[in-house]
Coordinates of N, CA, C and O and ligand atoms in Angstrom, one line a residue:
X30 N 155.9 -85.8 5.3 CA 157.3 -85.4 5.8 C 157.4 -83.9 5.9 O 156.7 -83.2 5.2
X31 N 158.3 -83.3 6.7 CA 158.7 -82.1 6.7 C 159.9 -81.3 6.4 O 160.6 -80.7 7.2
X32 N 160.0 -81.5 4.8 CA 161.1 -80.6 4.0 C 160.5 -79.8 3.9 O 159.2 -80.0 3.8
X33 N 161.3 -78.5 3.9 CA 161.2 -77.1 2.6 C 161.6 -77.3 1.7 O 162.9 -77.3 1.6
X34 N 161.1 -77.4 0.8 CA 161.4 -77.2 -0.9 C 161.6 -75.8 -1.7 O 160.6 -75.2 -2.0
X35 N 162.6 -75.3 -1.9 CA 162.2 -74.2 -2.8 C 162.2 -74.3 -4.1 O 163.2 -74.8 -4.4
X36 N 161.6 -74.0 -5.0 CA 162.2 -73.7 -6.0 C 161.5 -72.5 -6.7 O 160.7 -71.8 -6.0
X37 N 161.8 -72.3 -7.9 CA 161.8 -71.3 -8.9 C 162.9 -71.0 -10.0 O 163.8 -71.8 -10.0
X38 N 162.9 -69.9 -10.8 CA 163.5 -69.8 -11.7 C 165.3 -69.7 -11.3 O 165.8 -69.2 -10.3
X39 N 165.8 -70.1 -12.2 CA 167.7 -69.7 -11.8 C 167.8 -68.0 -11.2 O 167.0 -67.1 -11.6
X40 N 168.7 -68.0 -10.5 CA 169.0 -66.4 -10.2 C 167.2 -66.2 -9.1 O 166.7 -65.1 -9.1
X41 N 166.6 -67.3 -8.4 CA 165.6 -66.7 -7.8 C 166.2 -66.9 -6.0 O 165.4 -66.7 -5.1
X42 N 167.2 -67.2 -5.7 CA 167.7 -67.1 -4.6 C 167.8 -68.3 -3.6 O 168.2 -68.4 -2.4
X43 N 167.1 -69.6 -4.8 CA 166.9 -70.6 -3.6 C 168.1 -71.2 -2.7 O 167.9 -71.7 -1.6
X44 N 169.6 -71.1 -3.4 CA 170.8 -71.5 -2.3 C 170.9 -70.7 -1.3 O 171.4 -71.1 -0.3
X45 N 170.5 -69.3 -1.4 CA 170.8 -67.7 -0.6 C 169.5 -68.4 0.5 O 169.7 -69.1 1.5
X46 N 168.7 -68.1 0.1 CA 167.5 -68.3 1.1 C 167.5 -69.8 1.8 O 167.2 -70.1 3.0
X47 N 168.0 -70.7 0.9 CA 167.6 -71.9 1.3 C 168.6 -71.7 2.8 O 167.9 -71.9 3.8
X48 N 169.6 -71.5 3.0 CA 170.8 -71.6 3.7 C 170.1 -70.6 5.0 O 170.2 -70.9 6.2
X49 N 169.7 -69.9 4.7 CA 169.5 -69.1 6.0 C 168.0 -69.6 6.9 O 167.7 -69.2 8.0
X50 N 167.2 -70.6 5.8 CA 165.5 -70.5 6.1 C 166.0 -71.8 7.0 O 165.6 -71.9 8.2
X51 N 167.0 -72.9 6.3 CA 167.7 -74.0 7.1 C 168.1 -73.6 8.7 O 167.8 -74.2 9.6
X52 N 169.0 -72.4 8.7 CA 169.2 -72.0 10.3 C 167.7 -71.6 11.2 O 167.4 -71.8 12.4
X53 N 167.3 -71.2 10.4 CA 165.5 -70.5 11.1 C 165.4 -71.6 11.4 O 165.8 -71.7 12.6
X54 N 165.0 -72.8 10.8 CA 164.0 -73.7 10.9 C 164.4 -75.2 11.4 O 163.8 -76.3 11.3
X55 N 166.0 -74.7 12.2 CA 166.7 -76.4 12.8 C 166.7 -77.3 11.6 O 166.6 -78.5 11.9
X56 N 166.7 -76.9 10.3 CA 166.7 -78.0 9.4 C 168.3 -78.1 8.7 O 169.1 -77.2 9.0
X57 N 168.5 -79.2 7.9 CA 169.8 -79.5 7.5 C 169.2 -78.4 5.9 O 168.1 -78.3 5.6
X58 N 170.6 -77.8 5.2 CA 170.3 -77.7 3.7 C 170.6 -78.4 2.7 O 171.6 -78.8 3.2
X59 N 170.6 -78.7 1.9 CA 170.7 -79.2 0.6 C 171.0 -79.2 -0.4 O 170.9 -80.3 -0.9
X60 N 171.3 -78.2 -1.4 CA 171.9 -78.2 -2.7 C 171.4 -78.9 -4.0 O 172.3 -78.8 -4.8
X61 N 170.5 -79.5 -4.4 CA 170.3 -80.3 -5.5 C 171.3 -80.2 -6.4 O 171.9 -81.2 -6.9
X62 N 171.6 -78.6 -7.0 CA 172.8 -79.3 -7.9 C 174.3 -79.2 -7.8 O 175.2 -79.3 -8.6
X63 N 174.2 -79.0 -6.3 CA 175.3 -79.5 -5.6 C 175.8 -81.0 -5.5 O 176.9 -81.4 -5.7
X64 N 174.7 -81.6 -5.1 CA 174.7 -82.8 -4.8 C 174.6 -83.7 -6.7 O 175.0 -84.8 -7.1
X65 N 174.4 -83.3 -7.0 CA 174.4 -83.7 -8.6 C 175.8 -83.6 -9.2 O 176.3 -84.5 -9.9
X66 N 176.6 -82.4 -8.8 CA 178.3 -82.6 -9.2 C 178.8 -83.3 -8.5 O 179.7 -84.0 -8.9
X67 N 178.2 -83.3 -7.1 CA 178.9 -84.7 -5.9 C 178.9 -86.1 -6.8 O 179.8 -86.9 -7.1
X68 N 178.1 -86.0 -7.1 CA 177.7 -87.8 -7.9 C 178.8 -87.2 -9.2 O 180.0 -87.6 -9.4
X69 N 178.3 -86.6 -9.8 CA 179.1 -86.6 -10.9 C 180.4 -86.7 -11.3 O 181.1 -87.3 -12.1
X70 N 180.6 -85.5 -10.2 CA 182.3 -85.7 -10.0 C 182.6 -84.8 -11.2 O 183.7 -84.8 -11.9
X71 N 181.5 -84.1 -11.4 CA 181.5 -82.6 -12.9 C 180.9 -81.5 -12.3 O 180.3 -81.5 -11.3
X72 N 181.1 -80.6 -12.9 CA 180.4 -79.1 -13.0 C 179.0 -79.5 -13.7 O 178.9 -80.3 -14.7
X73 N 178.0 -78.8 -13.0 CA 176.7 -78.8 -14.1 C 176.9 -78.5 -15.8 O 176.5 -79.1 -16.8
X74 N 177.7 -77.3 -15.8 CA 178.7 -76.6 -17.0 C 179.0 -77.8 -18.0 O 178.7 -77.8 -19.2
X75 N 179.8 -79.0 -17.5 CA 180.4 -79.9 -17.6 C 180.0 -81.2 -18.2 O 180.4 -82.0 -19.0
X76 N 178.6 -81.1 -17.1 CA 177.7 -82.6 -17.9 C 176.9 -82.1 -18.8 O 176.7 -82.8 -19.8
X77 N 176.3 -81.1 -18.6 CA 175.9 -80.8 -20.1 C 176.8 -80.5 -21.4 O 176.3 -80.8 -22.5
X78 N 177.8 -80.2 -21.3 CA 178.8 -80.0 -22.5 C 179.2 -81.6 -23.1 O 179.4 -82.0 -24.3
X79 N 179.3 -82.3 -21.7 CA 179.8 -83.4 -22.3 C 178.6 -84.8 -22.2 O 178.8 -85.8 -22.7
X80 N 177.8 -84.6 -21.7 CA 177.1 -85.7 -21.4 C 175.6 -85.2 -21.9 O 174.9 -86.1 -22.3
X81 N 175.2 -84.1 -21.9 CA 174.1 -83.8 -22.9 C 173.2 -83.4 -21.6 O 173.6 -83.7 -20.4
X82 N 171.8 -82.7 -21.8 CA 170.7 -82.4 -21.1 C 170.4 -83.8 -20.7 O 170.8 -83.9 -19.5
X83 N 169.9 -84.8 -21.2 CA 169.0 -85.5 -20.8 C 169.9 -86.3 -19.9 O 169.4 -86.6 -18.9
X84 N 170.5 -86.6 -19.9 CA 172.1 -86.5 -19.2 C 171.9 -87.0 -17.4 O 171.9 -87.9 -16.6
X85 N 171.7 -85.1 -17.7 CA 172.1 -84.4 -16.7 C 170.5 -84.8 -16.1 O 170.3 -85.5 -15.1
X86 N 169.6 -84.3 -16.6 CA 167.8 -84.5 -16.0 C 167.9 -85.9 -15.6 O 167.3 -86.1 -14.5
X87 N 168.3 -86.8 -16.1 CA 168.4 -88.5 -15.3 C 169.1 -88.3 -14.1 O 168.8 -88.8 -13.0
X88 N 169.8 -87.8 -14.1 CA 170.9 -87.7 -13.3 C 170.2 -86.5 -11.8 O 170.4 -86.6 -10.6
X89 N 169.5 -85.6 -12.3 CA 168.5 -84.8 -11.4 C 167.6 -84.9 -10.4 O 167.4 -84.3 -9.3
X90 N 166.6 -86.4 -11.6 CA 165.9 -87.3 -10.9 C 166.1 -88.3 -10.2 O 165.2 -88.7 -9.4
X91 N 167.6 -89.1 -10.4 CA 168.0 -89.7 -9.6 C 168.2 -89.2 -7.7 O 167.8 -89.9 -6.8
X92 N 168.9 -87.6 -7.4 CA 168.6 -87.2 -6.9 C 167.5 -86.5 -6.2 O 167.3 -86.7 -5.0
X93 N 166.8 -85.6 -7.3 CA 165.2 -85.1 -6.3 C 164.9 -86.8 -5.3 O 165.1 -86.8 -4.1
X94 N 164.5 -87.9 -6.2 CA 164.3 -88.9 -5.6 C 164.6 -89.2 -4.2 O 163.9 -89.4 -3.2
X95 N 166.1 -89.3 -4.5 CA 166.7 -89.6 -3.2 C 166.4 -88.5 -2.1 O 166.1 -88.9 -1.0
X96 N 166.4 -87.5 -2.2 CA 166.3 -86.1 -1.4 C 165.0 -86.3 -0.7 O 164.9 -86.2 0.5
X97 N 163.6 -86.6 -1.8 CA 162.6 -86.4 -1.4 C 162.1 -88.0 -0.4 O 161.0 -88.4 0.0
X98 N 163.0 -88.4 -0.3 CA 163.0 -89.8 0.7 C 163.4 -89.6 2.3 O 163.1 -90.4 3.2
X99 N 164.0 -88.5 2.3 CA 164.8 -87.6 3.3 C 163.8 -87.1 4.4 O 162.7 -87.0 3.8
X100 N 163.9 -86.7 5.8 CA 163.2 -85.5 6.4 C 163.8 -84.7 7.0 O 164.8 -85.2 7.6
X101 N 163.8 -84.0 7.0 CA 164.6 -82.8 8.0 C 165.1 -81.4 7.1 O 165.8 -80.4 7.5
X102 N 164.8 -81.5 6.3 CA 165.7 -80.6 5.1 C 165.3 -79.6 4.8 O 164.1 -79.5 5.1
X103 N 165.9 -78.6 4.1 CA 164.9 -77.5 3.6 C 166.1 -78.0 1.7 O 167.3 -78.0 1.5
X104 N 165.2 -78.1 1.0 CA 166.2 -78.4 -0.2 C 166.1 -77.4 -1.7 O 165.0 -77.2 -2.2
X105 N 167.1 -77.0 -2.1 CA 167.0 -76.4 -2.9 C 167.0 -76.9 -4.6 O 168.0 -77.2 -5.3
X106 N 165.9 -76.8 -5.0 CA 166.0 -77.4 -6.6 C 166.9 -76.7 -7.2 O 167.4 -75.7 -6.7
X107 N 167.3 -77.2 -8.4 CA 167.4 -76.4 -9.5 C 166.0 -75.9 -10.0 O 164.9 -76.1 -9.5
X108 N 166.5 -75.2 -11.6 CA 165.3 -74.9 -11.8 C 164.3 -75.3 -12.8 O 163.3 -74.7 -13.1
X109 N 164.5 -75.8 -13.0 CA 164.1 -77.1 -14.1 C 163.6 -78.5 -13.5 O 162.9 -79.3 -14.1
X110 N 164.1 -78.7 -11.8 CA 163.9 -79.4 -11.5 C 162.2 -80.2 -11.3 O 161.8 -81.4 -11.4
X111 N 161.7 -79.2 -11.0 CA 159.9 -79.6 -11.6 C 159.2 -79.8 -12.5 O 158.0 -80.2 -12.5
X112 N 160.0 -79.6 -13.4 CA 159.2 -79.8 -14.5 C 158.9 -81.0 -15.1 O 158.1 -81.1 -16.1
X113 N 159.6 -82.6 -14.3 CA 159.7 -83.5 -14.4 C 158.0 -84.1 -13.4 O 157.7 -83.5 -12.4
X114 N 157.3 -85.0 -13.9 CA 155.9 -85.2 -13.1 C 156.3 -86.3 -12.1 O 155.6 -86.7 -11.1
X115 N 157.7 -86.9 -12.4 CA 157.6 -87.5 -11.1 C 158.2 -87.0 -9.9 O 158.1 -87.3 -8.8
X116 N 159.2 -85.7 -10.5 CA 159.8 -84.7 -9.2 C 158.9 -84.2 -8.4 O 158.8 -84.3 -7.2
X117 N 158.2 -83.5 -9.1 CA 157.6 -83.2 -8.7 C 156.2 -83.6 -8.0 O 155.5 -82.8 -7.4
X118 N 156.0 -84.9 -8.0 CA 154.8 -85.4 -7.3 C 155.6 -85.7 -5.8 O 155.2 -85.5 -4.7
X119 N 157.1 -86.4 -6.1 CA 158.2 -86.7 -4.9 C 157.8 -85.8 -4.4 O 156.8 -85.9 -3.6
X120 N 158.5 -84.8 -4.6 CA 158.7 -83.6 -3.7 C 157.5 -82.8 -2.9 O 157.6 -82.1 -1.9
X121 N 156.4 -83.0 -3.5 CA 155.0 -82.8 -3.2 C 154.7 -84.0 -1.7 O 154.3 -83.6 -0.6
X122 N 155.1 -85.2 -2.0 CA 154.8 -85.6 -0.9 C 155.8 -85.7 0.4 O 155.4 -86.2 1.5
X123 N 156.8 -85.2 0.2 CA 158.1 -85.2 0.9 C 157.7 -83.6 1.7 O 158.3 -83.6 2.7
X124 N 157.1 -82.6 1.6 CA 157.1 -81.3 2.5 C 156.1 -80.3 1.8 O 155.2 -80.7 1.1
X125 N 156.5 -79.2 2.0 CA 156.1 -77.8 1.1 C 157.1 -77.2 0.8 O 158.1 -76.7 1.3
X126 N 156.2 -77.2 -0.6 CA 157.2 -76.7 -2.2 C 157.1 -75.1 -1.7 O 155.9 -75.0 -1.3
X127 N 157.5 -74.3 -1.7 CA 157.7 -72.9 -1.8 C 157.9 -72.2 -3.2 O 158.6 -72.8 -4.0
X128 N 157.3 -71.1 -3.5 CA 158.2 -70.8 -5.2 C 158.5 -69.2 -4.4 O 157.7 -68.6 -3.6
X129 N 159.9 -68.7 -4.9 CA 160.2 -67.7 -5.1 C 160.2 -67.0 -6.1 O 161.1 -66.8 -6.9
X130 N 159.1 -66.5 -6.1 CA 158.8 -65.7 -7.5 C 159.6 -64.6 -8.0 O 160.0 -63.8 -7.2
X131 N 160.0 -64.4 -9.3 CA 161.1 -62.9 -10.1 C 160.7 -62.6 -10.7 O 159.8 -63.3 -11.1
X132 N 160.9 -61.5 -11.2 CA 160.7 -61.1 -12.6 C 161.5 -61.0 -13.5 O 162.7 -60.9 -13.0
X133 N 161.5 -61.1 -14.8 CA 163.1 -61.6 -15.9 C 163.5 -60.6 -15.5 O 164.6 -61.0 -15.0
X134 N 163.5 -59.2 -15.2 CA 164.3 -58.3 -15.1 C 165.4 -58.4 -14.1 O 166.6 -58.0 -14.3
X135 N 164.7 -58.9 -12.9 CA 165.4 -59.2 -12.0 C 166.3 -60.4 -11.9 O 167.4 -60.4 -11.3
X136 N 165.8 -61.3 -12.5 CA 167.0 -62.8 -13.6 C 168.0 -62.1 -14.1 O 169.1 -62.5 -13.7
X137 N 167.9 -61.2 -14.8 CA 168.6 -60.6 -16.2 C 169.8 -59.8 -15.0 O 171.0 -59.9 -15.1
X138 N 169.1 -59.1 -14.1 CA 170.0 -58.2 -13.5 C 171.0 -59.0 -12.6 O 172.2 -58.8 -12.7
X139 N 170.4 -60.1 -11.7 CA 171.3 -60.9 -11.0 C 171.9 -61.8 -12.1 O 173.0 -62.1 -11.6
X140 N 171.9 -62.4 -13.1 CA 172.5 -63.2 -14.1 C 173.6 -62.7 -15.0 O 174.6 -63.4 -15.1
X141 N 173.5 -61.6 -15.7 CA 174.1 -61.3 -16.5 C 175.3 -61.5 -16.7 O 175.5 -61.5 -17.9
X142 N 176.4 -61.7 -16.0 CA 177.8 -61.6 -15.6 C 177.8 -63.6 -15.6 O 178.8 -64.3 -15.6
X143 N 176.6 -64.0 -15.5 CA 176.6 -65.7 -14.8 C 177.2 -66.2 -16.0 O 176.8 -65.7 -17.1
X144 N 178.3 -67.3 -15.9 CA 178.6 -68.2 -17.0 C 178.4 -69.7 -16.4 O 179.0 -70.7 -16.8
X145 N 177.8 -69.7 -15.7 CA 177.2 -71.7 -14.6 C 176.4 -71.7 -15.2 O 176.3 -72.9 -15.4
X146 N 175.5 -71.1 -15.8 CA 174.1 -71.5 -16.3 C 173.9 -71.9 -17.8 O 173.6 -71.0 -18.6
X147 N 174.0 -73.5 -18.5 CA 174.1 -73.4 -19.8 C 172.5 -73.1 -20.3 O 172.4 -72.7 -21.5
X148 N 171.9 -73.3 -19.9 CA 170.6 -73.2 -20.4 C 170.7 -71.5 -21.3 O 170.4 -71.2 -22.4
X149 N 171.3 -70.8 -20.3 CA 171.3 -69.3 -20.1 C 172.7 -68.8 -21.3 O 172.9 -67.7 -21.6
X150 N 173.4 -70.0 -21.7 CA 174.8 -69.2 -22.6 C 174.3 -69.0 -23.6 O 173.1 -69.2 -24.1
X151 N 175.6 -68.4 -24.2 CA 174.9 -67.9 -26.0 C 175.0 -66.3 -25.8 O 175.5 -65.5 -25.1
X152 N 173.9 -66.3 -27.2 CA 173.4 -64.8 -27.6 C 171.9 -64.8 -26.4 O 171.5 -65.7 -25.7
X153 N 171.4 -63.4 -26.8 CA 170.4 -63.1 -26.1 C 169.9 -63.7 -24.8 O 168.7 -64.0 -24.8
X154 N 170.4 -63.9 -24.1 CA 170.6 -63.9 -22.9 C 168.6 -63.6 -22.2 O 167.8 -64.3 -21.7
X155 N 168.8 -62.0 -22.6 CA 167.1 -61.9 -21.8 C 166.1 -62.3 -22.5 O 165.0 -61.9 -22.0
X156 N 166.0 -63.1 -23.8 CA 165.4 -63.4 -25.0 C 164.6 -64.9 -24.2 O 163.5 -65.2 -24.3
X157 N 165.9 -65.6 -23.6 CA 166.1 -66.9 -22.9 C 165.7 -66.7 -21.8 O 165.1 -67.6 -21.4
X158 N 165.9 -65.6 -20.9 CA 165.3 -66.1 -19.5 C 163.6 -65.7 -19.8 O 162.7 -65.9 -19.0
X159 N 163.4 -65.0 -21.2 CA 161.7 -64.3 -20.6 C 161.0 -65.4 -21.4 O 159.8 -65.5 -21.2
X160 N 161.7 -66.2 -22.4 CA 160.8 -67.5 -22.9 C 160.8 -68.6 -21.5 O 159.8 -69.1 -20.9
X161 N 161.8 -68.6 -21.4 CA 161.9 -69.9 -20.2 C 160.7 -69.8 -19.3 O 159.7 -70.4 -19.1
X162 N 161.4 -68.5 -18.6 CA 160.7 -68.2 -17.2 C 158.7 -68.0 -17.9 O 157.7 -68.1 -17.1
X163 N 158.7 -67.8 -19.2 CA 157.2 -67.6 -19.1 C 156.5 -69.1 -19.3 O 155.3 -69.2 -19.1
X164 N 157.6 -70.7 -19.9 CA 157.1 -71.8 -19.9 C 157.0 -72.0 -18.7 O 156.0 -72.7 -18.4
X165 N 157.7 -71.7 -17.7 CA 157.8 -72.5 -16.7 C 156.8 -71.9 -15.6 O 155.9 -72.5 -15.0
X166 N 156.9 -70.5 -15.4 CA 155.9 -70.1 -14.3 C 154.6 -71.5 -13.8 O 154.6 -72.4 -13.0
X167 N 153.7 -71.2 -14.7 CA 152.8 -71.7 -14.4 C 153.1 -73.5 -13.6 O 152.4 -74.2 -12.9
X168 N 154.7 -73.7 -14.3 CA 154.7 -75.2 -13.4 C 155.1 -75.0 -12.1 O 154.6 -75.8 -11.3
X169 N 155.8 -74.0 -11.7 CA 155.8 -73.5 -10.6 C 155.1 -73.2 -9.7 O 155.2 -73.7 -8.6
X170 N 153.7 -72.1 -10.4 CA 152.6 -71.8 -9.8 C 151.8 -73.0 -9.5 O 151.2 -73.0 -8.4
X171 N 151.5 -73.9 -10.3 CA 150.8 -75.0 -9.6 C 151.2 -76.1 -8.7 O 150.6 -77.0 -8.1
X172 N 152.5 -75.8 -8.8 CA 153.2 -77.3 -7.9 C 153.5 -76.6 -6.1 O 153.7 -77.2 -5.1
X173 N 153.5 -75.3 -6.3 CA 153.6 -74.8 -5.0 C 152.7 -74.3 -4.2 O 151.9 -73.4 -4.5
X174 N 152.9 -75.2 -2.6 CA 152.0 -74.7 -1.6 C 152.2 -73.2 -1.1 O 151.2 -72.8 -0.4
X175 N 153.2 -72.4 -1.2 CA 153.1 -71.5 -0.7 C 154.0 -70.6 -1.9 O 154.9 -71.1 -2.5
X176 N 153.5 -69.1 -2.0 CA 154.3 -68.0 -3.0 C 154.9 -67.0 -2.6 O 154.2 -66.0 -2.5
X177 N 156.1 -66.9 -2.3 CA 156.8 -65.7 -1.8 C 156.9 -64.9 -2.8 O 156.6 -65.2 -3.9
X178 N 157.4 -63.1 -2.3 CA 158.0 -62.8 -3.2 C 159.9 -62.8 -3.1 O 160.7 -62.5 -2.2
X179 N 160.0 -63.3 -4.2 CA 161.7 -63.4 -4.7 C 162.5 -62.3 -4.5 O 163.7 -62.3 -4.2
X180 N 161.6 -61.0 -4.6 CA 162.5 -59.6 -4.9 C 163.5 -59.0 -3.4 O 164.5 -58.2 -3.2
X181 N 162.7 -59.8 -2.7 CA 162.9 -59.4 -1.4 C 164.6 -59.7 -0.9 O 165.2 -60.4 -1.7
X182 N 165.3 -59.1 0.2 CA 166.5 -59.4 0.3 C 166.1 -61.2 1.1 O 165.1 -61.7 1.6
X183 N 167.5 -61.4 0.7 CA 167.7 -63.2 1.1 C 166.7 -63.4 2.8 O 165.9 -64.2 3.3
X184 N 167.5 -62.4 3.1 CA 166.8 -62.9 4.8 C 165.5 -62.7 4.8 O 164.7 -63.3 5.5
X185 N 165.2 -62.0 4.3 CA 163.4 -61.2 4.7 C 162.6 -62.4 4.1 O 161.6 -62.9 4.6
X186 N 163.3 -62.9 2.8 CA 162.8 -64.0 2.6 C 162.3 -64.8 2.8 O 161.2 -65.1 2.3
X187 N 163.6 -65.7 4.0 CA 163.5 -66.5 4.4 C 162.7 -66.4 5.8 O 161.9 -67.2 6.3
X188 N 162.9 -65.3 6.2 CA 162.2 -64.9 7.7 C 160.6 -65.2 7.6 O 159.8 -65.6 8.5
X189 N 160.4 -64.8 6.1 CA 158.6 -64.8 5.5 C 158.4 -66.5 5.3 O 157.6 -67.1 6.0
X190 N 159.2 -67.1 4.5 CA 158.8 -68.7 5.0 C 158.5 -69.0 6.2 O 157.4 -69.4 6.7
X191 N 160.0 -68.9 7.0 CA 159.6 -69.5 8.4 C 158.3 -69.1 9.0 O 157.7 -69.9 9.7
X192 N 157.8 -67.8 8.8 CA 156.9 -67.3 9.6 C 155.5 -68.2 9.6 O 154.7 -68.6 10.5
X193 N 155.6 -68.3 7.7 CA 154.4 -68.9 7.4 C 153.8 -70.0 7.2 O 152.6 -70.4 6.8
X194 N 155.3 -70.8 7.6 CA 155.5 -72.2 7.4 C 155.2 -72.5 9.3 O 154.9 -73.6 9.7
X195 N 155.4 -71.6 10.1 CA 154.8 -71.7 11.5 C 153.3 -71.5 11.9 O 152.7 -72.4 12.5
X196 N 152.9 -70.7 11.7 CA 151.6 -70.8 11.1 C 150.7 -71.6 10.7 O 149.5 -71.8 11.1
X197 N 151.4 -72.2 9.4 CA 150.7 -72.5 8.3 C 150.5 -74.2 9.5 O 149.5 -74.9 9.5
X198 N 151.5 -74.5 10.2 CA 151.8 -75.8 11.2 C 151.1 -75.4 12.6 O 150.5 -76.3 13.3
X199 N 151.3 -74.3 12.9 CA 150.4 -74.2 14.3 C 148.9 -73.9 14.1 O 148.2 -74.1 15.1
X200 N 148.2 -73.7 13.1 CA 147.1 -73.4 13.0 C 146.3 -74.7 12.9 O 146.7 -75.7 12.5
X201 N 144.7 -74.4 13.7 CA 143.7 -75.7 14.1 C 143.4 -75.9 12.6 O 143.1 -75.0 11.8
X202 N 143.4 -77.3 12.2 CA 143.2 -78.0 10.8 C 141.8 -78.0 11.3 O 141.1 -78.0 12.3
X203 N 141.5 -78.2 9.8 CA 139.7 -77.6 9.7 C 138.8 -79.1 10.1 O 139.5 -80.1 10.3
X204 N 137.6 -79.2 10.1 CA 137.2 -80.7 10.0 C 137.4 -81.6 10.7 O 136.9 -82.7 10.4
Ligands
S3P323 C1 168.6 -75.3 -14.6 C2 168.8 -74.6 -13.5 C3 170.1 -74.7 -12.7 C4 170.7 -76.1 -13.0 C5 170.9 -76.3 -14.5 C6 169.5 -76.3 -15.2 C7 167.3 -75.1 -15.3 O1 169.9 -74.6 -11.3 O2 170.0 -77.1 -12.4 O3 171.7 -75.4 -15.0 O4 166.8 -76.0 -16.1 O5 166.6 -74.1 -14.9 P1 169.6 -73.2 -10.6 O6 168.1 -72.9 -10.7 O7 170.0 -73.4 -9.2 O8 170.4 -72.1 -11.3

C-alpha cells in the first residue's frame, strides 16, 4: 500500500510535516492521536489520567490497525506508537515509515511550555525526554524506511520526503 508514515519522538514535527507532506503528495492526513480522542470522546491528557496507559495503548492499536488497513494517507503516529510489534509490523506493510529524527535539546526546546504530553509531566522534564528518546531511538531507527532530519523547518521537511519518496518510486527496481 502507499501511506506515509511518520513517526518519531513527541515535539518531532509529525502533525506539522504530516499536513503539508499530505498537500505535496495528493494524499489525505491523519492524526493518530487525533483520531484516538475521536473514539474516545477524551483528551489523550484525559485517558491517561483516568483510564490508565495501557488504556490508552489498546486503544492506539485499535487504531494504528485500522489506519494501516487504509491507502491514500500520509499518517501521523504518536510516539510511542511503534513500539508495539504488531504496529508496527501493520504499518510496515501498509507504506513507508519515515522517522524524523531530534535531538532532546530540540524536544526540550519545542516542549517545555507543553502540558498534552503526560508521559512528559512532572519534575524533570529533560531527564524524561533524554531517557525516553534514548529507549526509543533505535525502535525508530530500525522500523524506518527512510531518515530525515527533524531540525529542519516543517516545509523543507516535508519537501525532502516528497522528493525522496518520488525517487525512491520512480527509480528502476533492481533484478
Ligand atoms: C506518546 C506520544 C504522544 C501521544 C501520547 C503518548 C508517547 O503523541 O500519543 O501522549 O508515548 O510518546 P505525539 O508523539 O504526537 O506527541
Amino acid at each position: 500500500m502507499n501511506n506515509i508514515i511518520l513517526c518519531g519522538f513527541m515535539g518531532s514535527g509529525k502533525t506539522t510535516v504530516g499536513k503539508r507532506l499530505a498537500t505535496l503528495t495528493g494524499r489525505v492526513f491523519v492524526d493518530m492521536d487525533a483520531e484516538i480522542e475521536q473514539r474516545a470522546g477524551k483528551s489523550i491528557s484525559e485517558i491517561f489520567a483516568r483510564d490508565g496507559e495501557p488504556a490508552f495503548r489498546q486503544l492506539e492499536q485499535e487504531v494504528c490497525l485500522d489506519l494501516a488497513r487504509r491507502s491514500g494517507l500520509v499518517i501521523a503516529t504518536g510516539g510511542g506508537a511503534l513500539l508495539s510489534p504488531a504496529n508496527r509490523e501493520a504499518l510496515a506493510a501498509s507504506g513507508i515509515i519515515v522517522l524524523l529524527q531530534i535531538s532532546p535539546e530540540t524536544v526540550m526546546d519545542r516542549l517545555e511550555r507543553d502540558t498534552t504530553r503526560p508521559l512528559l509531566a512532572g519534575e524533570n522534564k529533560e531527564d524524561r525526554i533524554r531517557q525516553l528518546l534514548a529507549q526509543r531511538l533505535p525502535v525508530y531507527q530500525a522500523a524506518a524506511h527512510l531518515v530525515v532530519d527533524g531540525e529542519q523547518a516543517p516545509d523543507a521537511v516535508a519537501r525532502q520526503i516528497a522528493k525522496q519518496i518520488a525517487n525512491q518510486t520512480s527509480a528502476p527496481r533492481e533484478g
